[in-house]
Amino acid sequence: MTDRLHPALIAFAVLVYFFLMGPLVIVIGAALSDTGYLTFPPQGLTLHWFERIFEMSAFRRTMVTSFQVATVSTCCALLIGIPTAYALNRYRVQLPGWLSTLFVLPVLIPEIVLGFSLLRSIQVGVGLPVVSTLIIGHTLLVLPYAVRVISASLASFDFSIEEAAVSLGSPPIKTFFTIVLPNVRAGVIAAFILAFITSINDVSISLFLTGPGISTLPIQILAHVEQFFDPVIASVSVLLMVLTVIVMAVVERTLGLTFLAK
Amino acid sequence: MTTPLILCNLTAHYGATKVLDDLSLDVGAGELVSLLGASGCGKTTTLRLVAGFLQPTAGTIHLGETDLTRLQAHKRNIGLVFQNYALFPHLTVRDNVAFGLKQRGLAGAERTRKAGEMLDRVGLSALAERLPGALSGGQRQRVALARALVIEPPLLMFDEPLSNLDARLRVEMRVEIRELQRANRTTAIFVTHDQEEAFSISDRVAIMEAGRIRQFDRPETLYSRPANAFVARFVGFENLIPLTVTARDAGRISAEGEGGIDMTLSEEDLGPIPDQFILATRPDGLRVSNGDHGIPARLGLRTYVGRAYHYQAETPAGHLIASGTLGQPRDGGETVCLVAEPEQCCILDHEGAS
């Protein structure tokens, strides 16, 4: 046995990274290009296309909508998902096996179908405003991720710890907040990030639920691409990436991102 | 602060399965009682009922004057020590110990002082600021013990607290547990599947099987005078030989069994012997002899157990295990007679056979 890596393994690793990072490099390059159309490698460097995003009110508005919808639906999904995941794990023995599968179902249904049925049932049927419908749709979309990720975290949680706290005089509800929650914090943070990013990037459900005057950023990008072929699209994409990274960084700073190490 | 615990006709179900069947148990004030049995016998269920994590389908639980039966778990004031320690991973050793005090509304300084004192008693003051993850198994169990003791509960309960420790530490910890329990005169329940552990630590032991207590007595009595065949086998009386009395002569009993078994026993050694009985012996209580009185046997495999040889023996009473001296090893196939050594024997009623 030697510690030296096989050259083929190194080559393979490099290829994987190239495959993963390549598109990002191309998009970032194209966003900086000084041409009026999408091209790579960039010809000349400019930040002009980033300015253009903010000159276009459609992008500004949809960006705000996207963030509002992502934030609210992620919070809703956590509020539903944390107690759900807790119950599914705490009472795993007593509950039927299919119950946990039930919360993964929205992932299995094609998003197009989900979007269409939401359109028919709550937007047209009940007549809710567009933003509310979007929030409900996205909550449904990200809930399975929240439940799964928090469940994974709870699966390694020893519930006798909770019983120990109760036996020492801590009421059950209080125990949940002082003992259970701090020990699955990493899972909750991971669920938040995953849910937020899933919502921000969603196209299929939003496609059905956005309406006149109210749209999300990915839908606006789609609409823009259909008409123009300028680097604005690339710069919006870069902006979206940067914002995602910022969300992760902020969450990490405020809550402590220990889950990546686990 | 010594309070008796009285369990009265407890029945519990797990779904449709009855896991505890009309169990009654009196634990005296300041007494340490072990619940001993194989897994699934209901010992942990009993403990969880007393802790309030399970509800009985029938029966009552009283701790002193207090009826615990329907009281919420967090109001029961019981110190619990778990098999896997169940320390709070995100709190320091000191905060773990102080947790119960905090729930009782003690001020910060008082909490720290009391927790510190308790950590001193279990010899862990130096580790007070560590997280549980940085401790060894023995240290964790000491923290768990300190955390349960610091609230000065009227009842302590241990759920197989030593089974995750290595053999030497286990013996050390059980002495420590016993000393702390004695010093505080706290009533205690100790759940274990380890007979030696239960016998060495307890005032009394309840041997359980299938949701019932088969015998509840002092370890010495259980060990030498089991009340039924189940307990007899459990404490090592592996040979059960059914016999019938044929003659009584001033405490000297002649008894016969199937296939020419004929034995002479003394009521002086074994206590009163009914007309129909079962002679239960440990392997050491059935000695290989050259005489023609006793149980005719054909020897099988010989094993060395340190102080003697044990022989698998085929007899009219079935398969038995006998012992022979080291000075005289015997070969498989020899035909001998087995005689009973009264100090390793006991008498069971015929009714107690099962």
Coordinates of C-alpha atoms in Angstrom, one line a residue:
Chain A
M1 CA 0.0 0.0 0.0
T2 CA 1.3 3.5 -0.9
D3 CA -0.3 6.9 -0.2
R4 CA 0.3 7.9 -3.8
L5 CA -2.7 8.4 -5.9
H6 CA -3.0 6.6 -9.2
P7 CA -2.6 9.0 -12.1
A8 CA -5.8 7.8 -13.7
L9 CA -7.7 8.7 -10.5
I10 CA -6.2 12.2 -10.5
A11 CA -7.2 12.6 -14.2
F12 CA -10.7 11.4 -13.4
A13 CA -11.0 13.9 -10.5
V14 CA -9.8 16.7 -12.7
L15 CA -12.4 15.7 -15.3
V16 CA -15.2 15.7 -12.8
Y17 CA -14.2 19.2 -11.6
F18 CA -14.0 20.4 -15.1
F19 CA -17.4 18.9 -15.8
L20 CA -18.8 20.6 -12.7
M21 CA -17.1 23.9 -13.0
G22 CA -17.0 24.3 -16.8
P23 CA -20.5 25.6 -17.3
L24 CA -20.0 28.1 -14.4
V25 CA -16.8 29.4 -16.0
I26 CA -18.6 29.8 -19.4
V27 CA -21.6 31.6 -17.9
I28 CA -19.4 34.0 -15.9
G29 CA -17.2 34.6 -18.9
A30 CA -20.2 35.3 -21.1
A31 CA -21.6 37.7 -18.6
L32 CA -18.5 39.8 -18.8
S33 CA -18.3 39.8 -22.6
D34 CA -18.3 43.2 -24.3
T35 CA -20.4 41.9 -27.2
G36 CA -24.1 42.3 -27.8
Y37 CA -24.7 38.6 -28.0
L38 CA -23.8 35.6 -25.8
T39 CA -20.3 34.4 -26.6
F40 CA -17.4 32.5 -25.0
P41 CA -14.5 33.2 -24.5
P42 CA -15.5 36.8 -23.6
Q43 CA -14.3 39.5 -26.0
G44 CA -13.4 42.5 -24.0
L45 CA -14.5 42.8 -20.3
T46 CA -17.4 44.9 -19.1
L47 CA -19.8 45.0 -16.2
H48 CA -22.3 46.7 -18.5
W49 CA -24.7 43.8 -18.5
F50 CA -25.0 43.8 -14.7
E51 CA -26.0 47.4 -14.9
R52 CA -28.6 46.5 -17.5
I53 CA -30.3 44.0 -15.1
F54 CA -31.1 46.8 -12.7
E55 CA -32.2 49.2 -15.5
M56 CA -34.8 46.6 -16.5
S57 CA -37.7 46.9 -14.0
A58 CA -39.0 43.4 -14.8
F59 CA -35.8 41.9 -13.5
R60 CA -35.8 44.1 -10.4
R61 CA -39.4 43.2 -9.6
T62 CA -39.2 39.5 -10.2
M63 CA -36.0 39.3 -8.1
V64 CA -37.9 40.7 -5.1
T65 CA -40.9 38.4 -5.7
S66 CA -38.5 35.4 -6.0
F67 CA -36.9 36.3 -2.6
Q68 CA -40.2 36.9 -0.9
V69 CA -41.7 33.6 -2.2
A70 CA -38.5 31.7 -1.3
T71 CA -38.2 33.1 2.2
V72 CA -41.9 32.7 3.1
S73 CA -42.3 29.2 1.6
T74 CA -39.1 28.0 3.1
C75 CA -40.2 29.2 6.6
C76 CA -43.6 27.6 6.1
A77 CA -42.0 24.3 5.0
L78 CA -39.8 24.4 8.1
L79 CA -42.7 25.2 10.4
I80 CA -44.6 22.2 9.0
G81 CA -41.5 20.0 8.3
I82 CA -39.8 20.2 11.7
P83 CA -42.8 18.8 13.7
T84 CA -43.6 16.3 10.9
A85 CA -40.0 15.0 10.9
Y86 CA -40.0 14.9 14.7
A87 CA -43.3 12.9 14.8
L88 CA -42.1 10.5 12.0
N89 CA -38.9 9.7 13.9
R90 CA -40.2 9.8 17.5
Y91 CA -43.1 7.5 16.8
R92 CA -41.4 5.5 14.0
V93 CA -42.3 2.2 15.7
Q94 CA -46.0 3.1 16.2
L95 CA -46.6 4.7 12.9
P96 CA -47.2 2.8 9.7
G97 CA -44.3 2.7 7.3
W98 CA -46.0 4.4 4.4
L99 CA -46.6 7.6 6.3
S100 CA -43.0 8.8 5.8
T101 CA -43.3 8.0 2.1
L102 CA -46.3 10.2 2.0
F103 CA -44.2 13.3 2.6
V104 CA -41.9 12.4 -0.3
L105 CA -44.7 12.1 -2.8
P106 CA -44.6 15.7 -4.1
V107 CA -41.1 14.9 -5.3
L108 CA -42.4 11.9 -7.3
I109 CA -45.2 13.8 -9.0
P110 CA -43.9 15.7 -12.0
E111 CA -43.6 19.4 -11.1
I112 CA -45.5 20.3 -14.2
V113 CA -48.5 18.2 -13.0
L114 CA -48.2 19.8 -9.6
G115 CA -48.1 23.3 -11.0
F116 CA -51.1 22.6 -13.3
S117 CA -53.2 21.1 -10.6
L118 CA -52.4 24.0 -8.2
L119 CA -53.4 26.4 -11.0
R120 CA -56.7 24.7 -11.5
S121 CA -57.5 24.2 -7.8
I122 CA -56.4 27.2 -5.9
Q123 CA -55.7 30.0 -8.4
V124 CA -58.7 29.4 -10.7
G125 CA -60.8 27.4 -8.2
V126 CA -60.4 29.4 -5.0
G127 CA -59.3 32.6 -6.6
L128 CA -56.3 33.3 -4.4
P129 CA -53.9 36.1 -5.4
V130 CA -50.8 35.2 -7.4
V131 CA -48.3 35.6 -4.6
S132 CA -50.2 33.5 -2.1
T133 CA -50.6 30.8 -4.7
L134 CA -46.9 30.9 -5.5
I135 CA -46.1 30.6 -1.8
I136 CA -48.4 27.7 -1.3
G137 CA -47.0 26.0 -4.5
H138 CA -43.4 26.5 -3.4
T139 CA -44.1 25.3 0.2
L140 CA -45.5 22.1 -1.3
L141 CA -42.4 21.9 -3.6
V142 CA -39.8 22.3 -0.8
L143 CA -41.6 20.5 2.1
P144 CA -40.3 17.0 1.1
Y145 CA -36.8 18.3 1.2
A146 CA -37.3 19.9 4.6
V147 CA -38.9 16.7 6.0
R148 CA -36.2 14.4 4.5
V149 CA -33.2 16.5 5.6
I150 CA -34.5 17.1 9.2
S151 CA -35.5 13.4 9.4
A152 CA -32.0 12.4 8.5
S153 CA -30.7 14.5 11.3
L154 CA -33.3 13.2 13.8
A155 CA -32.5 9.6 12.7
S156 CA -29.3 9.8 14.6
F157 CA -30.8 11.6 17.6
D158 CA -31.2 9.4 20.6
F159 CA -34.7 10.1 22.0
S160 CA -33.7 8.8 25.4
I161 CA -31.9 12.2 25.7
E162 CA -35.3 13.7 25.5
E163 CA -36.7 11.3 28.1
A164 CA -33.7 12.2 30.4
A165 CA -34.6 15.8 30.2
V166 CA -38.3 15.1 31.0
S167 CA -37.3 12.9 33.9
L168 CA -35.3 15.8 35.3
G169 CA -38.4 18.0 35.3
S170 CA -38.5 19.6 31.9
P171 CA -42.0 19.7 30.4
P172 CA -42.2 18.0 26.9
I173 CA -42.7 21.2 24.8
K174 CA -39.9 23.0 26.6
T175 CA -37.7 19.9 26.2
F176 CA -38.3 20.0 22.4
F177 CA -36.9 23.6 22.2
T178 CA -34.1 23.2 24.7
I179 CA -32.9 19.7 24.0
V180 CA -34.2 18.3 20.7
L181 CA -33.9 21.4 18.5
P182 CA -30.3 22.4 19.4
N183 CA -29.2 18.9 18.6
V184 CA -30.7 18.9 15.1
R185 CA -29.8 22.5 14.3
A186 CA -27.4 21.4 11.5
G187 CA -30.3 19.5 9.8
V188 CA -32.6 22.5 10.1
I189 CA -30.0 24.8 8.6
A190 CA -29.3 22.4 5.8
A191 CA -33.0 22.0 5.2
F192 CA -33.4 25.8 5.1
I193 CA -30.6 26.3 2.5
L194 CA -31.8 23.4 0.3
A195 CA -35.4 24.5 0.4
F196 CA -34.5 28.1 -0.3
I197 CA -32.3 27.3 -3.3
T198 CA -34.9 24.9 -4.6
S199 CA -37.6 27.6 -4.4
I200 CA -35.4 30.3 -5.9
N201 CA -34.5 28.1 -8.9
D202 CA -37.9 26.6 -9.6
V203 CA -39.4 27.0 -13.1
S204 CA -42.0 24.4 -13.6
I205 CA -44.4 25.2 -10.8
S206 CA -43.9 29.0 -11.1
L207 CA -44.6 28.8 -14.8
F208 CA -48.2 27.9 -14.0
L209 CA -48.7 30.1 -11.0
T210 CA -47.2 33.4 -12.1
G211 CA -49.7 35.7 -13.5
P212 CA -49.9 39.1 -15.2
G213 CA -47.5 41.6 -13.7
I214 CA -46.2 39.1 -11.1
S215 CA -43.4 36.7 -12.0
T216 CA -40.4 35.1 -10.4
L217 CA -36.8 35.6 -11.6
P218 CA -36.4 32.3 -13.4
I219 CA -39.7 32.8 -15.3
Q220 CA -38.5 36.3 -16.3
I221 CA -35.2 34.9 -17.5
L222 CA -37.1 32.4 -19.6
A223 CA -39.3 35.2 -21.0
H224 CA -36.2 37.3 -21.8
V225 CA -34.4 34.4 -23.5
E226 CA -37.3 33.9 -25.8
Q227 CA -36.9 37.4 -27.2
F228 CA -33.3 38.4 -26.7
F229 CA -29.9 36.7 -27.0
D230 CA -27.8 39.3 -25.1
P231 CA -25.4 38.6 -22.1
V232 CA -28.0 40.0 -19.7
I233 CA -29.1 36.4 -19.2
A234 CA -25.6 35.3 -18.3
S235 CA -25.2 38.2 -15.9
V236 CA -28.6 37.4 -14.2
S237 CA -27.5 33.8 -13.8
V238 CA -24.2 35.0 -12.2
L239 CA -26.2 37.3 -9.9
L240 CA -28.5 34.4 -8.9
M241 CA -25.4 32.3 -8.1
V242 CA -23.8 35.1 -6.1
L243 CA -27.1 35.6 -4.1
T244 CA -27.3 31.9 -3.4
V245 CA -23.7 32.0 -2.1
I246 CA -24.5 35.0 0.0
V247 CA -27.6 33.3 1.5
M248 CA -25.4 30.3 2.5
A249 CA -22.7 32.6 3.9
V250 CA -25.2 34.6 6.0
V251 CA -26.9 31.4 7.3
E252 CA -23.4 30.1 8.1
R253 CA -22.4 33.2 10.0
T254 CA -25.6 33.6 12.0
L255 CA -26.3 30.0 12.8
G256 CA -23.0 28.1 12.3
L257 CA -22.6 25.8 9.4
T258 CA -21.5 22.7 11.1
F259 CA -23.5 20.4 8.9
L260 CA -21.0 20.4 6.1
A261 CA -18.5 18.8 8.4
K262 CA -20.9 16.1 9.5
Chain B
M1 CA -35.7 11.1 52.5
T2 CA -36.6 7.5 52.2
T3 CA -39.8 6.6 50.4
P4 CA -41.2 3.2 49.5
L5 CA -42.4 2.4 46.0
I6 CA -45.5 0.3 45.6
L7 CA -46.5 -1.2 42.3
C8 CA -50.0 -2.7 42.5
N9 CA -51.4 -5.1 39.8
L10 CA -49.8 -3.3 36.9
T11 CA -50.8 -4.5 33.5
A12 CA -49.4 -2.9 30.3
H13 CA -49.9 -3.5 26.6
Y14 CA -47.8 -2.7 23.7
G15 CA -50.3 -2.5 20.9
A16 CA -52.3 -5.7 21.3
T17 CA -49.4 -7.5 23.1
K18 CA -49.6 -7.8 26.8
V19 CA -46.1 -7.0 28.1
L20 CA -46.8 -6.8 31.8
D21 CA -49.2 -9.1 33.5
D22 CA -50.7 -8.1 36.8
L23 CA -47.3 -7.2 38.3
S24 CA -47.1 -6.2 42.0
L25 CA -43.9 -5.2 43.7
D26 CA -43.1 -3.5 47.0
V27 CA -39.8 -1.7 47.2
G28 CA -39.0 -0.7 50.8
A29 CA -37.7 2.7 51.7
G30 CA -34.0 3.0 51.0
E31 CA -34.0 -0.4 49.4
L32 CA -32.2 -1.3 46.2
V33 CA -34.3 -3.8 44.2
S34 CA -33.1 -5.3 40.9
L35 CA -35.4 -6.4 38.1
L36 CA -33.6 -9.3 36.5
G37 CA -34.5 -11.2 33.4
A38 CA -33.9 -11.9 29.7
S39 CA -34.7 -9.2 27.2
G40 CA -38.5 -9.0 26.6
C41 CA -39.4 -10.1 30.1
G42 CA -40.9 -6.7 31.0
K43 CA -38.2 -5.3 33.2
T44 CA -37.6 -2.2 31.2
T45 CA -41.4 -1.8 30.6
T46 CA -41.8 -1.7 34.4
L47 CA -39.2 1.0 34.7
R48 CA -40.8 3.0 31.9
L49 CA -44.2 2.8 33.6
V50 CA -42.7 4.1 36.9
A51 CA -40.9 6.9 35.0
G52 CA -44.1 7.9 33.2
F53 CA -43.0 7.2 29.7
L54 CA -45.7 4.5 29.3
Q55 CA -49.2 4.3 30.7
P56 CA -50.4 1.1 32.4
T57 CA -53.7 -0.4 31.1
A58 CA -54.5 -1.3 34.7
G59 CA -53.0 -1.0 38.2
T60 CA -51.4 1.8 40.3
I61 CA -48.0 3.1 41.1
H62 CA -47.4 4.8 44.5
L63 CA -44.2 6.5 45.7
G64 CA -44.8 7.1 49.3
E65 CA -48.1 8.9 49.7
T66 CA -48.0 10.2 46.1
D67 CA -50.0 8.4 43.4
L68 CA -47.8 8.5 40.3
T69 CA -50.1 6.5 38.1
R70 CA -51.5 9.4 36.1
L71 CA -48.9 12.0 36.9
Q72 CA -47.0 13.5 34.0
A73 CA -43.5 12.2 33.6
H74 CA -41.8 15.6 34.2
K75 CA -43.6 16.0 37.6
R76 CA -42.5 12.6 39.0
N77 CA -39.2 13.7 40.4
I78 CA -37.3 10.4 39.7
G79 CA -33.6 10.2 39.0
L80 CA -33.0 8.1 35.9
V81 CA -29.8 6.6 34.6
F82 CA -29.9 5.2 31.1
Q83 CA -28.0 2.4 29.4
N84 CA -26.6 4.8 26.7
Y85 CA -26.1 7.6 29.3
A86 CA -28.4 10.0 27.4
L87 CA -26.3 13.0 28.2
F88 CA -27.2 16.3 26.5
P89 CA -24.5 16.4 23.7
H90 CA -24.7 20.2 23.4
L91 CA -24.2 21.0 27.1
T92 CA -21.0 20.9 29.1
V93 CA -20.7 18.3 31.9
R94 CA -21.5 21.0 34.5
D95 CA -24.6 22.1 32.6
N96 CA -25.7 18.5 32.2
V97 CA -25.6 18.0 35.9
A98 CA -27.2 21.4 36.6
F99 CA -30.0 20.8 34.2
G100 CA -32.4 19.3 36.7
L101 CA -31.6 22.0 39.2
K102 CA -32.5 24.6 36.6
Q103 CA -35.9 23.0 36.0
R104 CA -36.4 23.3 39.8
G105 CA -35.8 27.1 39.5
L106 CA -32.5 27.2 41.4
A107 CA -30.5 30.4 40.9
G108 CA -27.4 30.3 38.7
A109 CA -24.8 30.5 41.5
E110 CA -26.6 27.9 43.6
R111 CA -26.9 25.6 40.6
T112 CA -23.2 25.9 39.8
R113 CA -22.2 25.2 43.5
K114 CA -24.5 22.1 43.8
A115 CA -23.5 20.7 40.4
G116 CA -19.8 21.3 41.4
E117 CA -20.2 19.5 44.6
M118 CA -21.9 16.5 42.9
L119 CA -19.1 16.4 40.3
D120 CA -16.7 16.3 43.1
R121 CA -18.4 13.3 44.6
V122 CA -18.1 11.4 41.4
G123 CA -14.6 12.6 40.8
L124 CA -15.2 14.6 37.7
S125 CA -14.5 18.2 38.8
A126 CA -11.6 18.5 36.4
L127 CA -13.9 17.8 33.4
A128 CA -16.7 20.1 34.2
E129 CA -16.3 22.3 31.2
R130 CA -16.0 19.5 28.7
L131 CA -18.7 18.3 26.3
P132 CA -20.0 14.7 26.8
G133 CA -18.5 13.7 23.5
A134 CA -15.0 14.2 24.9
L135 CA -15.5 11.7 27.8
S136 CA -14.9 8.0 28.1
G137 CA -17.8 5.6 28.7
G138 CA -17.1 5.4 32.4
Q139 CA -16.9 9.1 32.8
R140 CA -20.1 9.6 30.9
Q141 CA -21.9 7.1 33.2
R142 CA -20.6 9.1 36.2
V143 CA -22.0 12.3 34.7
A144 CA -25.3 10.6 34.2
L145 CA -25.2 9.4 37.8
A146 CA -24.3 12.8 39.1
R147 CA -27.1 14.3 37.0
A148 CA -29.7 11.9 38.5
L149 CA -28.4 12.3 42.1
V150 CA -28.1 16.1 42.2
I151 CA -31.9 16.6 42.2
E152 CA -32.0 14.5 45.3
P153 CA -34.9 12.3 44.0
P154 CA -36.8 10.1 46.4
L155 CA -36.4 7.3 43.8
L156 CA -33.5 6.4 41.6
M157 CA -33.9 4.1 38.6
F158 CA -31.2 2.5 36.5
D159 CA -31.8 1.0 33.1
E160 CA -29.0 -1.4 32.4
P161 CA -26.5 1.3 33.3
L162 CA -23.4 -0.8 33.1
S163 CA -23.9 -2.9 30.0
N164 CA -21.9 -0.6 27.7
L165 CA -18.8 -0.6 30.0
D166 CA -16.0 -3.1 30.0
A167 CA -15.9 -5.8 32.6
R168 CA -13.5 -4.2 35.1
L169 CA -15.2 -0.8 35.0
R170 CA -18.6 -2.5 35.4
V171 CA -17.6 -3.9 38.7
E172 CA -16.0 -0.7 39.8
M173 CA -19.1 1.4 38.8
R174 CA -21.6 -0.9 40.5
V175 CA -19.8 -0.6 43.8
E176 CA -19.8 3.2 43.3
I177 CA -23.5 3.2 42.5
R178 CA -24.3 1.1 45.6
E179 CA -22.2 3.3 47.8
L180 CA -23.9 6.5 46.6
Q181 CA -27.3 4.9 46.9
R182 CA -26.6 3.7 50.4
A183 CA -25.1 7.0 51.5
N184 CA -28.3 8.9 50.5
R185 CA -30.7 6.1 51.6
T186 CA -32.5 6.5 48.3
T187 CA -34.9 3.9 47.2
A188 CA -33.7 2.5 43.9
I189 CA -34.7 0.2 41.0
F190 CA -32.0 -1.4 39.0
V191 CA -32.8 -3.1 35.7
T192 CA -30.3 -5.7 34.4
H193 CA -30.0 -9.0 32.6
D194 CA -26.7 -9.8 34.4
Q195 CA -27.3 -12.1 37.3
E196 CA -24.0 -11.4 39.0
E197 CA -24.6 -7.7 38.8
A198 CA -28.1 -7.9 40.2
F199 CA -27.1 -10.3 43.1
S200 CA -24.1 -8.3 44.1
I201 CA -25.7 -4.9 44.2
S202 CA -29.3 -5.5 45.5
D203 CA -31.1 -5.9 48.7
R204 CA -33.7 -7.9 46.9
V205 CA -34.0 -9.2 43.3
A206 CA -37.2 -9.7 41.3
I207 CA -36.6 -12.4 38.6
M208 CA -39.0 -11.7 35.7
E209 CA -40.3 -13.8 32.9
A210 CA -42.9 -13.0 30.3
G211 CA -44.2 -9.9 32.1
R212 CA -44.5 -11.5 35.5
I213 CA -42.3 -11.8 38.6
R214 CA -41.3 -15.4 39.1
Q215 CA -39.7 -14.8 42.5
F216 CA -38.9 -11.8 44.6
D217 CA -36.4 -12.4 47.3
R218 CA -33.0 -11.7 48.8
P219 CA -30.1 -12.8 46.5
E220 CA -29.0 -15.4 49.0
T221 CA -32.4 -17.0 49.0
L222 CA -32.8 -16.9 45.3
Y223 CA -29.4 -18.5 44.9
S224 CA -29.9 -21.3 47.3
R225 CA -33.7 -21.8 47.5
P226 CA -35.4 -21.0 44.1
A227 CA -39.1 -21.3 44.3
N228 CA -39.7 -22.8 40.9
A229 CA -38.0 -24.5 38.0
F230 CA -37.6 -21.3 36.0
V231 CA -35.8 -19.5 38.7
A232 CA -33.8 -22.7 39.5
R233 CA -32.5 -22.9 36.0
F234 CA -31.9 -19.2 36.0
V235 CA -29.6 -19.4 39.0
G236 CA -27.7 -22.4 37.7
F237 CA -29.6 -25.5 38.9
E238 CA -29.3 -27.1 35.5
N239 CA -30.3 -30.6 36.5
L240 CA -34.0 -31.2 37.4
I241 CA -34.8 -34.7 38.6
P242 CA -38.4 -35.7 39.4
L243 CA -38.5 -38.1 42.4
T244 CA -41.1 -39.8 44.7
V245 CA -40.6 -40.5 48.4
T246 CA -40.6 -44.2 49.2
A247 CA -39.7 -44.1 52.9
R248 CA -39.2 -41.5 55.7
D249 CA -37.1 -42.2 58.7
A250 CA -36.5 -39.3 61.1
G251 CA -35.6 -36.8 58.4
R252 CA -33.8 -39.4 56.3
I253 CA -35.7 -39.7 53.0
S254 CA -35.5 -42.5 50.5
A255 CA -36.7 -41.5 47.1
E256 CA -37.0 -43.2 43.7
G257 CA -37.2 -42.0 40.2
E258 CA -37.6 -43.5 36.7
G259 CA -35.2 -46.2 35.5
G260 CA -33.8 -47.3 38.8
I261 CA -32.9 -44.0 40.3
D262 CA -32.7 -44.3 44.0
M263 CA -31.4 -41.6 46.3
T264 CA -31.1 -40.9 50.0
L265 CA -31.6 -37.3 51.1
S266 CA -31.7 -35.5 54.4
E267 CA -34.4 -33.0 55.3
E268 CA -31.9 -31.5 57.7
D269 CA -29.8 -30.4 54.7
L270 CA -32.6 -29.6 52.2
G271 CA -35.6 -28.5 54.2
P272 CA -39.0 -30.3 54.2
I273 CA -39.5 -32.7 51.3
P274 CA -43.0 -33.4 49.9
D275 CA -44.0 -36.8 48.6
Q276 CA -43.7 -35.8 45.0
F277 CA -40.8 -33.4 44.3
I278 CA -38.1 -32.3 42.0
L279 CA -34.5 -32.4 43.0
A280 CA -32.7 -29.5 41.4
T281 CA -28.9 -29.5 41.4
R282 CA -26.1 -27.5 39.9
P283 CA -23.4 -29.4 38.0
D284 CA -21.3 -29.3 41.1
G285 CA -24.1 -30.8 43.1
L286 CA -24.2 -34.0 41.2
R287 CA -21.0 -35.9 41.8
V288 CA -19.7 -38.9 39.8
S289 CA -19.2 -41.9 42.1
N290 CA -18.2 -45.5 41.7
G291 CA -21.0 -46.8 44.0
D292 CA -24.2 -48.4 42.9
H293 CA -26.5 -46.0 44.8
G294 CA -27.8 -42.8 43.0
I295 CA -28.6 -42.1 39.4
P296 CA -27.2 -44.6 36.9
A297 CA -25.5 -42.7 34.2
R298 CA -23.4 -43.1 31.1
L299 CA -20.8 -40.3 30.8
G300 CA -20.3 -38.3 27.6
L301 CA -18.1 -35.3 26.9
R302 CA -15.7 -34.1 29.6
T303 CA -15.0 -30.4 30.0
Y304 CA -12.5 -28.7 32.3
V305 CA -13.9 -25.9 34.3
G306 CA -11.0 -25.0 36.6
R307 CA -12.0 -26.5 40.0
A308 CA -13.4 -29.7 38.5
Y309 CA -14.4 -31.6 35.4
H310 CA -17.9 -31.5 34.1
Y311 CA -19.4 -34.4 32.4
Q312 CA -22.4 -34.6 30.0
A313 CA -24.3 -37.6 31.3
E314 CA -27.2 -39.7 29.9
T315 CA -29.5 -40.9 32.6
P316 CA -33.0 -42.3 33.0
A317 CA -34.0 -38.7 34.1
G318 CA -32.7 -37.3 30.8
H319 CA -29.6 -35.4 30.0
L320 CA -27.8 -34.1 33.1
I321 CA -24.5 -32.3 33.9
A322 CA -22.3 -33.8 36.6
S323 CA -19.0 -33.0 38.1
G324 CA -15.9 -35.1 39.0
T325 CA -12.7 -34.5 40.8
L326 CA -9.6 -33.4 38.9
G327 CA -7.6 -36.2 40.4
Q328 CA -9.7 -38.8 38.7
P329 CA -10.6 -37.9 35.1
R330 CA -13.0 -40.3 33.4
D331 CA -13.5 -41.2 29.8
G332 CA -16.6 -40.9 27.7
G333 CA -18.7 -44.1 27.7
E334 CA -18.0 -45.1 31.4
T335 CA -21.0 -46.2 33.3
V336 CA -21.2 -44.7 36.8
C337 CA -23.6 -43.5 39.5
L338 CA -24.3 -39.9 40.2
V339 CA -24.9 -38.8 43.8
A340 CA -26.3 -35.5 45.1
E341 CA -24.2 -33.0 47.2
P342 CA -26.8 -31.3 49.4
E343 CA -25.2 -27.9 49.5
Q344 CA -25.6 -27.5 45.7
C345 CA -29.1 -28.9 45.6
C346 CA -32.6 -27.7 46.4
I347 CA -36.1 -29.2 46.5
L348 CA -38.9 -27.9 44.2
D349 CA -42.6 -28.7 44.5
H350 CA -44.0 -30.8 41.7
E351 CA -46.4 -27.9 41.0
G352 CA -43.5 -25.5 40.6
A353 CA -42.1 -27.5 37.8
S354 CA -42.7 -25.1 35.0

